[in-house]
Amino acid sequence: MAEVGAVSRPEDGAFNECWKVSWRTPYITRLALSAGIGGLLFGYDTGVISGALLYIKEDFEEVGKSIILQEVIVSMCVGGAIIGAAFGGYFNDRFGRKKAILGSDVVFFVGAIVMAFAHAPWLIILGRFLVGLGVGSASMTSPLYISEASPARIRGALVSTNGFLITGGQFLSYLINLAFTRIPGTWRWMLGVGAVPALIQFMVMLSLPESPRWLFRENKVKEARLILERLYPAEEVEEEIRAMLESIELEREMEASIGKDIISKVRGAFKDTIVRRGLYAGIAVQVVQQFGGINTVMYYAPTIVQFAGFASKSMALSLSLVTSGLNAIGSIISMIFVDRYGRRRLMIISLLGMIFFLVSLAVVFQEASTHAPHVSPRESYRFGANATCPSYIKEKNTTKWDCMDCLKAQCGFCANANTVKFYHPGSCVVSSKALRRECQATRRVWFETGCPSRVGYLAVVILGFYIIFYSPGMGTAPWIINSEIYPIRYRGVGGGIAAVANWTSNLIVSLSFLSMANTFTVAGAFLFFAGVTFLGLVAIYFLVPETKGLQFEEVEKMLKSGFRPSAFRRKSSEDFEILN
């Protein structure tokens, strides 16, 4: 079986080439950045809820007392995204990439406004659902639009701009969270500001063209040619048109046998050997991306920092800003190397680093839990018998009670006075606003998410390294793979199926993290993600081929032959010539 390289020899300097082409043809950059605002919306919504949740819990007491309600508020966006991604593929193929992006903007804008003016938790949940519809559709449409409007030799670098804008949106959300921490309305501003980029993209996309590949598919050849003439050098236009027409002709032949409705296409996708192999790869990378635990970090970063022993909301948000900044930097690294070293290699290196640092996080959190400050009877009763945690009073043997036991009983831990005694036994009292204020009035620190810890800073450092390994590989490569792996006749529905897999995995993770941490400890949760990531590494090694530098038609030929890792493949004479 031939190497992927047997079909096409990609250039190593793709990022430099991308820079040169973009400089010569700024129209390409304009298309990529405008469509990439969908990634910015995706990233902003992913990051903003992590900070907003801290203040929503304060404004709505029922939210603060219910882990399930917190998880629903966070994950309802993901629920909407599943539906958005599911129907996004259909709308992409039926109405075009441009109209799908415009529709996503409208829905996102409405959802952001609903959340900003919500007077009850159920309205926040509704707004999160609407925002999710827009995000789910944009998550697959933006990279698809960019990839179909990009020359093959720089396609990976340009699609990576979408990944960069996702991480940039996350970084922006943490900055905005910090900016509104001391302004009345805190979380309303945090969630409402998301309407601004949606409005900007809507206005910008009105002046941009449809995807040339989609236009060819709809027999709008003149329109498509005019766009290609703005994207490609004159000598390459005819060759690109020829390749598109061949692919579309094959697509029409297939549609005649499988039908045009979405059910027929899904059924046909899984029956077609080439598409099925593409789906194995596309779904695998999307599921592994989520079960690597990344969105527990993005959705709950400040909460995780509080788990590590940093009680201050502003401190938690500030430290979370560091992780989101590293994520953005990692996206830039991906843009530089993804077309030089390939999607597959970056993902494998990324996963190895993620596994190591997830295990390290589990060890640090276990250490922090083991050495949590004990509860002092004298300190606990200093606020009055009625203020002491009811579960602590009922406990017959309280000598082994520590801060972690106190928090598991849904009570608050008031640390011992001043920094010298900070890690000494403290008070376990009823969790309420009044007692929190009373605790803080005596210059003590109030904990109700995590406990004081001498190793908490290590958790933040390791979290940073986890992000550094995640972002360049698993952060962007799965979306690039899914924009390249499917034949054009199934690109919309294939990307939709994979996006649904991504968002479904995202929903499972985001809806269960707090409950998992509460039941199995934070250390147990991260150890679970490490184990699943290892299984994902094995799956990607055996299922996902390299697609860097290949034309869409060349990817089809490679999938038709099938893929095996080089260690499990006999080298042919053709392979030997390529490798040498």
Coordinates of C-alpha atoms in Angstrom, one line a residue:
M1 CA 0.0 0.0 0.0
A2 CA 1.4 3.4 -1.0
E3 CA 2.3 6.1 1.5
V4 CA 0.1 9.2 1.5
G5 CA 3.1 11.0 0.0
A6 CA 2.8 8.7 -3.0
V7 CA -0.1 10.8 -4.1
S8 CA 1.4 14.2 -3.5
R9 CA 4.6 15.6 -2.1
P10 CA 3.6 18.5 0.2
E11 CA 5.8 21.5 0.6
D12 CA 7.6 21.9 4.0
G13 CA 7.4 25.7 4.0
A14 CA 3.6 25.9 3.9
F15 CA 3.4 28.6 6.6
N16 CA 5.9 30.8 4.8
E17 CA 4.0 30.1 1.5
C18 CA 0.8 31.0 3.3
W19 CA 2.4 34.3 4.3
K20 CA 3.6 35.0 0.8
V21 CA 0.3 34.1 -0.9
S22 CA -1.7 36.1 1.7
W23 CA 0.5 39.1 1.1
R24 CA 0.1 38.9 -2.7
T25 CA -3.6 38.1 -2.4
P26 CA -5.1 39.8 0.6
Y27 CA -8.5 38.7 -0.5
I28 CA -7.7 35.2 0.7
T29 CA -6.8 36.6 4.2
R30 CA -10.0 38.6 4.3
L31 CA -12.1 35.5 3.6
A32 CA -10.3 33.4 6.2
L33 CA -10.5 36.0 9.0
S34 CA -14.1 37.0 8.3
A35 CA -15.3 33.4 8.4
G36 CA -13.0 32.7 11.3
I37 CA -15.1 35.1 13.5
G38 CA -17.3 32.1 13.9
G39 CA -14.4 30.5 15.7
L40 CA -14.1 33.6 17.8
L41 CA -17.7 33.2 18.9
F42 CA -17.1 29.5 19.6
G43 CA -14.1 30.4 21.8
Y44 CA -15.8 33.3 23.5
D45 CA -18.7 31.3 24.6
T46 CA -16.5 28.4 25.7
G47 CA -14.5 30.7 28.0
V48 CA -16.9 33.3 29.2
I49 CA -19.2 31.0 31.1
S50 CA -16.3 29.8 33.4
G51 CA -16.1 33.3 34.9
A52 CA -19.8 34.2 34.7
L53 CA -20.7 31.1 36.6
L54 CA -18.9 32.3 39.7
Y55 CA -21.2 35.4 39.9
I56 CA -24.4 33.6 38.7
K57 CA -24.0 31.4 41.8
E58 CA -23.9 34.5 44.0
D59 CA -27.0 36.2 42.4
F60 CA -29.1 33.0 42.3
E61 CA -28.8 31.0 45.5
E62 CA -30.5 28.0 44.0
V63 CA -27.6 27.8 41.5
G64 CA -25.0 28.0 44.1
K65 CA -26.5 25.1 46.1
S66 CA -27.0 22.8 43.1
I67 CA -24.1 21.2 41.2
I68 CA -26.6 19.8 38.7
L69 CA -28.0 23.3 37.9
Q70 CA -24.5 24.6 37.5
E71 CA -23.7 21.8 35.1
V72 CA -26.9 22.4 33.1
I73 CA -26.2 26.1 32.7
V74 CA -22.7 25.3 31.5
S75 CA -23.6 22.4 29.2
M76 CA -26.9 23.7 27.8
C77 CA -24.9 25.6 25.2
V78 CA -23.4 22.2 24.2
G79 CA -26.9 20.7 23.9
G80 CA -27.8 23.5 21.5
A81 CA -24.6 23.0 19.6
I82 CA -25.4 19.3 19.0
I83 CA -28.6 20.3 17.2
G84 CA -26.9 23.2 15.4
A85 CA -24.1 20.9 14.2
A86 CA -26.6 18.2 13.2
F87 CA -28.6 20.5 11.0
G88 CA -25.6 22.6 10.1
G89 CA -24.5 20.0 7.5
Y90 CA -27.9 20.1 5.8
F91 CA -28.1 23.9 5.7
N92 CA -24.5 24.0 4.4
D93 CA -25.3 21.8 1.5
R94 CA -28.8 23.2 0.9
F95 CA -28.3 26.9 1.2
G96 CA -24.6 27.4 1.0
R97 CA -21.7 28.1 3.5
K98 CA -22.3 31.9 3.5
K99 CA -26.0 31.7 4.5
A100 CA -25.3 29.1 7.1
I101 CA -22.7 31.5 8.7
L102 CA -25.2 34.4 8.6
G103 CA -27.9 32.3 10.2
S104 CA -25.5 31.3 13.0
D105 CA -24.8 34.9 13.7
V106 CA -28.5 35.8 14.1
V107 CA -29.2 32.9 16.5
F108 CA -26.0 33.7 18.5
F109 CA -27.0 37.4 18.8
V110 CA -30.5 36.6 20.1
G111 CA -29.1 34.1 22.6
A112 CA -26.6 36.6 24.0
I113 CA -29.3 39.3 24.5
V114 CA -31.6 36.8 26.3
M115 CA -28.8 35.9 28.7
A116 CA -27.9 39.5 29.4
F117 CA -31.5 40.4 30.5
A118 CA -32.3 37.1 32.2
H119 CA -34.1 37.4 35.5
A120 CA -34.1 33.7 36.4
P121 CA -31.9 30.7 35.8
W122 CA -34.2 29.2 33.2
L123 CA -33.8 32.2 31.0
I124 CA -30.0 31.9 31.2
I125 CA -30.4 28.2 30.2
L126 CA -32.6 29.3 27.3
G127 CA -30.0 31.8 26.1
R128 CA -27.2 29.3 26.5
F129 CA -29.2 26.9 24.3
L130 CA -29.7 29.5 21.6
V131 CA -26.1 30.5 21.6
G132 CA -25.2 26.8 21.3
L133 CA -27.3 26.5 18.1
G134 CA -25.2 29.2 16.6
V135 CA -21.9 27.9 17.9
G136 CA -22.7 24.3 16.7
S137 CA -23.4 25.4 13.2
A138 CA -20.4 27.8 13.1
S139 CA -18.0 25.1 14.5
M140 CA -18.3 23.2 11.2
T141 CA -19.2 25.9 8.7
S142 CA -16.3 28.3 9.3
P143 CA -13.5 25.8 8.7
L144 CA -15.4 24.3 5.8
Y145 CA -15.8 27.8 4.2
I146 CA -12.1 28.6 4.7
S147 CA -10.9 25.2 3.3
E148 CA -13.0 25.5 0.2
A149 CA -11.8 29.0 -0.5
S150 CA -8.1 28.2 0.1
P151 CA -5.4 26.8 -2.2
A152 CA -4.4 23.3 -1.2
R153 CA -0.8 24.2 -0.4
I154 CA -1.8 26.7 2.3
R155 CA -5.1 25.2 3.3
G156 CA -4.0 23.9 6.7
A157 CA -2.4 27.2 7.8
L158 CA -5.5 29.1 6.8
V159 CA -7.9 26.7 8.5
S160 CA -5.7 27.1 11.5
T161 CA -6.7 30.7 11.7
N162 CA -10.1 29.4 12.7
G163 CA -8.4 27.5 15.5
F164 CA -6.4 30.6 16.5
L165 CA -9.6 32.7 16.6
I166 CA -11.2 30.1 18.8
T167 CA -8.4 30.3 21.3
G168 CA -8.3 34.1 20.8
G169 CA -12.0 34.2 21.7
Q170 CA -11.3 32.2 24.9
F171 CA -8.6 34.6 25.8
L172 CA -10.8 37.6 25.1
S173 CA -13.6 36.1 27.3
Y174 CA -11.3 35.9 30.3
L175 CA -10.1 39.5 29.7
I176 CA -13.8 40.7 29.6
N177 CA -14.6 38.6 32.7
L178 CA -11.8 40.4 34.6
A179 CA -12.9 43.8 33.2
F180 CA -16.5 43.3 34.6
T181 CA -15.7 41.8 38.0
R182 CA -16.2 45.1 39.8
I183 CA -19.0 46.5 37.6
P184 CA -22.7 46.1 38.6
G185 CA -24.3 43.4 36.5
T186 CA -21.0 41.4 36.2
W187 CA -22.2 38.2 34.5
R188 CA -24.8 40.0 32.5
W189 CA -22.1 42.1 30.8
M190 CA -19.9 39.0 30.4
L191 CA -22.5 37.0 28.6
G192 CA -24.1 39.9 26.7
V193 CA -20.9 41.2 25.1
G194 CA -20.9 38.0 22.9
A195 CA -23.5 39.7 20.7
V196 CA -21.0 42.2 19.4
P197 CA -18.7 39.8 17.3
A198 CA -21.8 38.0 16.0
L199 CA -23.1 41.4 14.7
I200 CA -19.7 42.3 13.2
Q201 CA -19.4 38.9 11.4
F202 CA -23.0 39.3 10.0
M203 CA -22.2 42.7 8.5
V204 CA -18.8 41.6 7.1
M205 CA -20.1 38.3 5.6
L206 CA -22.8 40.2 3.6
S207 CA -20.0 41.6 1.4
L208 CA -18.2 38.3 0.9
P209 CA -18.9 35.6 -1.8
E210 CA -20.2 32.1 -1.4
S211 CA -17.8 29.1 -1.4
P212 CA -16.6 28.6 -5.0
R213 CA -16.9 24.8 -4.6
W214 CA -20.5 25.1 -3.5
L215 CA -21.3 27.4 -6.4
F216 CA -19.9 24.9 -8.9
R217 CA -22.0 22.3 -7.3
E218 CA -25.1 24.5 -7.9
N219 CA -24.1 25.1 -11.6
K220 CA -23.2 28.7 -10.9
V221 CA -20.0 28.4 -12.9
K222 CA -19.5 32.1 -13.8
E223 CA -19.8 33.2 -10.2
A224 CA -17.4 30.5 -9.1
R225 CA -14.9 31.4 -11.8
L226 CA -14.9 35.1 -10.8
I227 CA -14.1 34.1 -7.2
L228 CA -11.4 31.6 -8.2
E229 CA -9.7 34.3 -10.3
R230 CA -9.4 36.4 -7.2
L231 CA -8.0 33.5 -5.2
Y232 CA -5.6 31.8 -7.6
P233 CA -2.9 32.9 -10.0
A234 CA -4.2 33.0 -13.6
E235 CA -2.3 29.9 -14.6
E236 CA -3.8 27.8 -11.8
V237 CA -7.5 28.7 -12.3
E238 CA -8.2 26.3 -15.2
E239 CA -6.6 23.4 -13.3
E240 CA -8.6 24.1 -10.2
I241 CA -11.8 24.3 -12.2
R242 CA -11.0 21.0 -14.0
A243 CA -10.5 19.3 -10.6
M244 CA -13.7 20.7 -9.2
L245 CA -15.8 19.7 -12.2
E246 CA -14.5 16.1 -12.1
S247 CA -15.3 15.9 -8.4
I248 CA -18.7 17.4 -8.8
E249 CA -19.6 15.2 -11.7
L250 CA -18.8 12.2 -9.5
E251 CA -20.9 13.7 -6.7
R252 CA -23.9 14.0 -9.0
E253 CA -23.6 10.4 -10.1
M254 CA -23.6 9.4 -6.4
E255 CA -26.6 11.6 -5.5
A256 CA -28.5 9.9 -8.3
S257 CA -28.1 6.6 -6.4
I258 CA -28.3 7.8 -2.8
G259 CA -30.7 10.8 -2.9
K260 CA -30.4 14.3 -1.7
D261 CA -32.2 14.3 1.6
I262 CA -30.1 14.2 4.8
I263 CA -31.3 10.7 5.9
S264 CA -30.3 9.2 2.6
K265 CA -27.0 11.0 2.7
V266 CA -26.2 9.8 6.2
R267 CA -27.2 6.2 5.2
G268 CA -25.1 6.5 2.1
A269 CA -22.1 7.9 4.0
F270 CA -21.8 4.9 6.1
K271 CA -22.4 2.5 3.2
D272 CA -19.6 4.2 1.1
T273 CA -16.2 2.7 2.0
I274 CA -14.3 5.9 1.3
V275 CA -16.6 8.1 3.3
R276 CA -16.9 5.5 6.1
R277 CA -13.1 5.4 6.5
G278 CA -13.1 9.2 6.5
L279 CA -15.8 9.2 9.2
Y280 CA -13.8 6.8 11.4
A281 CA -10.9 9.3 11.3
G282 CA -13.0 12.4 11.6
I283 CA -15.2 11.1 14.5
A284 CA -12.2 9.7 16.3
V285 CA -10.3 12.9 16.4
Q286 CA -13.3 14.9 17.5
V287 CA -14.3 12.5 20.3
V288 CA -10.7 12.3 21.6
Q289 CA -10.4 16.1 21.6
Q290 CA -13.3 16.3 24.1
F291 CA -12.5 13.3 26.3
G292 CA -9.0 14.7 26.7
G293 CA -10.7 16.9 29.2
I294 CA -10.0 20.3 27.5
N295 CA -13.4 21.7 28.0
T296 CA -13.4 20.9 31.7
V297 CA -10.5 23.4 31.7
M298 CA -12.2 25.9 29.4
Y299 CA -15.7 25.8 31.0
Y300 CA -14.5 25.4 34.6
A301 CA -11.0 26.9 34.7
P302 CA -11.6 29.4 37.5
T303 CA -13.4 26.6 39.5
I304 CA -10.5 24.3 38.9
V305 CA -8.1 27.0 40.2
Q306 CA -10.4 27.3 43.2
F307 CA -10.1 23.6 43.7
A308 CA -6.4 24.1 43.8
G309 CA -6.8 26.4 46.8
F310 CA -7.2 29.9 45.4
A311 CA -10.4 31.2 46.9
S312 CA -10.4 34.7 45.4
K313 CA -12.6 35.0 42.3
S314 CA -10.4 37.7 40.8
M315 CA -7.3 35.6 41.4
A316 CA -9.0 32.5 39.9
L317 CA -9.9 34.5 36.8
S318 CA -6.4 36.0 36.5
L319 CA -4.7 32.6 36.7
S320 CA -7.3 31.2 34.2
L321 CA -6.3 34.0 31.9
V322 CA -2.8 32.6 31.8
T323 CA -4.1 29.2 30.6
S324 CA -6.2 30.8 27.9
G325 CA -3.2 32.9 26.7
L326 CA -1.1 29.8 26.4
N327 CA -3.9 28.2 24.4
A328 CA -3.8 31.1 21.9
I329 CA 0.0 30.9 21.6
G330 CA -0.4 27.2 20.9
S331 CA -2.7 28.0 18.0
I332 CA 0.0 30.2 16.5
I333 CA 2.5 27.4 16.8
S334 CA 0.0 25.1 15.0
M335 CA -0.4 27.6 12.1
I336 CA 3.4 27.5 11.7
F337 CA 4.0 23.8 11.9
V338 CA 0.7 22.1 10.8
D339 CA 1.6 22.1 7.1
R340 CA 5.2 21.4 7.7
Y341 CA 5.1 18.4 10.1
G342 CA 1.5 17.3 9.4
R343 CA -1.7 16.9 11.3
R344 CA -1.2 13.3 12.4
R345 CA 2.3 13.9 13.9
L346 CA 1.2 17.0 15.8
M347 CA -1.8 15.1 17.3
I348 CA 0.3 12.2 18.5
I349 CA 2.9 14.5 20.2
S350 CA 0.0 16.5 21.7
L351 CA -1.7 13.4 23.1
L352 CA 1.5 12.1 24.7
G353 CA 2.0 15.4 26.5
M354 CA -1.6 15.6 27.6
I355 CA -1.5 12.1 29.1
F356 CA 1.6 12.9 31.1
F357 CA 0.3 16.2 32.5
L358 CA -3.2 14.9 33.2
V359 CA -1.6 12.2 35.4
S360 CA 0.5 14.9 37.0
L361 CA -2.6 16.9 37.8
A362 CA -4.3 13.9 39.4
V363 CA -1.2 13.4 41.6
V364 CA -1.1 17.1 42.7
F365 CA -4.8 17.3 43.5
Q366 CA -4.6 14.0 45.4
E367 CA -1.7 15.4 47.4
A368 CA -3.7 18.6 48.1
S369 CA -6.7 16.6 49.2
T370 CA -4.6 14.4 51.5
H371 CA -3.1 17.4 53.3
A372 CA -6.2 19.6 53.5
P373 CA -6.5 21.6 56.8
H374 CA -8.4 19.8 59.6
V375 CA -11.6 21.2 61.1
S376 CA -11.3 22.6 64.7
P377 CA -14.3 22.2 67.0
R378 CA -13.3 25.4 68.8
E379 CA -13.0 27.4 65.6
S380 CA -16.2 26.0 64.2
Y381 CA -18.3 27.0 67.3
R382 CA -16.8 30.5 67.4
F383 CA -19.5 31.6 65.0
G384 CA -22.3 30.1 67.2
A385 CA -23.8 26.7 67.5
N386 CA -26.5 27.5 64.9
A387 CA -23.8 28.5 62.4
T388 CA -21.8 25.2 62.7
C389 CA -22.2 22.7 59.8
P390 CA -25.1 20.4 60.6
S391 CA -23.3 17.3 59.2
Y392 CA -20.3 18.1 61.4
I393 CA -22.5 18.3 64.5
K394 CA -24.2 15.0 63.7
E395 CA -20.8 13.3 63.1
K396 CA -19.8 11.1 66.1
N397 CA -16.1 11.1 65.3
T398 CA -14.9 14.5 64.0
T399 CA -11.2 14.1 64.8
K400 CA -10.5 13.1 61.2
W401 CA -12.7 15.7 59.6
D402 CA -10.8 18.1 57.3
C403 CA -11.7 20.9 54.9
M404 CA -12.6 18.4 52.1
D405 CA -15.1 16.6 54.3
C406 CA -16.6 20.0 55.2
L407 CA -17.1 20.9 51.5
K408 CA -18.5 17.5 50.6
A409 CA -21.2 18.2 53.3
Q410 CA -22.0 21.4 51.2
C411 CA -20.8 23.6 54.0
G412 CA -18.2 26.4 54.0
F413 CA -14.7 26.3 55.4
C414 CA -13.4 29.5 57.1
A415 CA -9.6 29.2 57.2
N416 CA -7.6 30.1 60.3
A417 CA -6.7 33.7 60.8
N418 CA -3.7 35.4 59.0
T419 CA -1.2 33.7 56.6
V420 CA 0.9 32.1 59.4
K421 CA -2.0 30.0 60.5
F422 CA -3.6 29.7 57.1
Y423 CA -3.1 26.0 56.8
H424 CA -4.0 25.3 60.5
P425 CA -7.4 23.8 61.5
G426 CA -10.3 26.1 60.6
S427 CA -14.1 26.4 60.9
C428 CA -16.7 24.3 59.2
V429 CA -19.9 26.3 59.1
V430 CA -23.2 26.6 57.1
S431 CA -22.6 27.9 53.6
S432 CA -24.4 31.2 53.4
K433 CA -23.8 34.8 52.3
A434 CA -24.0 36.1 55.9
L435 CA -21.5 33.7 57.3
R436 CA -19.2 34.3 54.4
R437 CA -19.2 38.0 55.1
E438 CA -18.7 37.3 58.8
C439 CA -15.7 35.0 58.1
Q440 CA -14.1 37.6 55.8
A441 CA -14.7 40.4 58.3
T442 CA -12.3 38.7 60.6
R443 CA -9.6 38.7 57.9
R444 CA -10.1 35.0 57.2
V445 CA -10.4 33.4 53.8
W446 CA -13.7 31.6 52.9
F447 CA -13.6 28.4 50.9
E448 CA -16.6 26.5 49.4
T449 CA -15.1 25.1 46.2
G450 CA -11.5 24.0 47.2
C451 CA -9.3 24.0 50.3
P452 CA -6.2 25.8 51.3
S453 CA -3.2 24.0 49.8
R454 CA 0.6 24.4 49.8
V455 CA 0.8 22.7 46.4
G456 CA -2.0 24.6 44.7
Y457 CA 0.4 26.6 42.6
L458 CA 1.8 23.4 41.1
A459 CA -1.7 22.5 39.7
V460 CA -1.8 25.9 37.9
V461 CA 1.7 25.3 36.4
I462 CA 0.9 21.8 35.3
L463 CA -2.4 23.1 33.8
G464 CA -0.4 25.5 31.8
F465 CA 1.8 22.7 30.4
Y466 CA -1.3 20.6 29.6
I467 CA -2.6 23.5 27.5
I468 CA 0.8 24.0 25.8
F469 CA 0.7 20.4 24.6
Y470 CA -3.0 20.4 23.8
S471 CA -3.4 23.5 21.7
P472 CA -0.9 23.0 18.8
G473 CA -2.1 19.5 18.1
M474 CA -5.5 18.4 19.4
G475 CA -6.7 22.0 19.6
T476 CA -6.7 22.7 15.9
A477 CA -5.8 19.5 13.9
P478 CA -9.2 17.7 14.4
W479 CA -11.0 20.6 12.7
I480 CA -8.5 20.7 9.9
I481 CA -8.8 16.9 9.4
N482 CA -12.6 17.2 9.2
S483 CA -12.3 19.9 6.6
E484 CA -10.1 17.7 4.4
I485 CA -11.0 14.1 4.9
Y486 CA -14.4 13.8 3.1
P487 CA -15.3 13.7 -0.6
I488 CA -17.0 16.9 -1.6
R489 CA -20.3 15.1 -2.1
Y490 CA -20.3 14.2 1.6
R491 CA -18.3 17.1 3.0
G492 CA -21.3 18.9 4.5
V493 CA -22.9 15.8 6.0
G494 CA -19.6 14.2 7.0
G495 CA -18.5 17.4 8.8
G496 CA -21.9 17.5 10.5
I497 CA -21.7 13.9 11.8
A498 CA -18.2 14.5 13.2
A499 CA -19.3 17.9 14.7
V500 CA -22.2 16.1 16.4
A501 CA -19.8 13.6 17.8
N502 CA -17.6 16.4 19.1
W503 CA -20.5 18.2 20.7
T504 CA -22.0 15.1 22.2
S505 CA -18.7 14.2 23.8
N506 CA -18.4 17.8 25.0
L507 CA -21.9 17.6 26.5
I508 CA -21.1 14.4 28.4
V509 CA -17.8 15.8 29.8
S510 CA -19.2 19.3 30.7
L511 CA -22.4 17.8 32.2
S512 CA -20.5 15.4 34.4
F513 CA -17.3 17.0 35.5
L514 CA -18.5 18.7 38.7
S515 CA -20.5 15.6 39.7
M516 CA -17.5 13.4 38.9
A517 CA -15.2 15.6 40.9
N518 CA -17.6 15.6 43.8
T519 CA -18.0 11.8 43.7
F520 CA -14.5 10.6 42.8
T521 CA -12.5 13.7 43.8
V522 CA -10.8 16.1 41.3
A523 CA -7.8 13.8 41.2
G524 CA -10.0 10.9 40.1
A525 CA -11.6 13.0 37.4
F526 CA -8.3 13.9 35.8
L527 CA -7.0 10.4 36.1
F528 CA -10.1 9.2 34.2
F529 CA -9.4 11.8 31.4
A530 CA -5.8 10.5 31.2
G531 CA -7.0 6.9 30.7
V532 CA -9.4 7.9 28.0
T533 CA -6.8 10.1 26.3
F534 CA -4.5 7.0 26.1
L535 CA -7.2 5.0 24.4
G536 CA -7.7 7.9 22.1
L537 CA -4.0 8.0 21.2
V538 CA -4.3 4.3 20.2
A539 CA -7.4 5.0 18.1
I540 CA -5.8 8.0 16.2
Y541 CA -2.6 6.0 15.6
F542 CA -4.5 3.3 13.8
L543 CA -7.4 5.2 12.1
V544 CA -6.2 8.7 11.1
P545 CA -4.1 9.2 8.0
E546 CA -2.0 12.2 7.1
T547 CA -3.7 14.8 4.8
K548 CA -1.2 17.6 4.7
G549 CA -0.8 19.2 1.3
L550 CA -3.2 16.9 -0.5
Q551 CA -5.9 17.9 -2.9
F552 CA -9.4 16.8 -1.9
E553 CA -9.4 14.4 -4.8
E554 CA -6.1 12.9 -3.7
V555 CA -7.5 12.3 -0.2
E556 CA -10.3 10.3 -1.8
K557 CA -7.8 8.1 -3.6
M558 CA -5.8 7.5 -0.5
L559 CA -8.9 6.5 1.5
K560 CA -10.0 4.2 -1.3
S561 CA -6.7 2.3 -0.9
G562 CA -7.2 2.2 2.9
F563 CA -4.8 3.4 5.6
R564 CA -2.4 1.5 7.9
P565 CA 0.3 3.0 10.1
S566 CA 3.8 2.7 8.6
A567 CA 4.9 0.2 11.3
F568 CA 2.1 -2.2 10.1
R569 CA 2.6 -1.8 6.4
R570 CA 4.8 -3.4 3.9
K571 CA 6.9 -0.9 2.0
S572 CA 6.4 -1.0 -1.7
S573 CA 9.1 0.0 -4.3
E574 CA 7.1 3.2 -4.8
D575 CA 7.3 3.9 -1.1
F576 CA 11.0 3.4 -1.2
E577 CA 11.4 5.9 -3.9
I578 CA 9.4 8.5 -2.1
L579 CA 11.2 8.0 1.2
N580 CA 14.5 8.4 -0.5

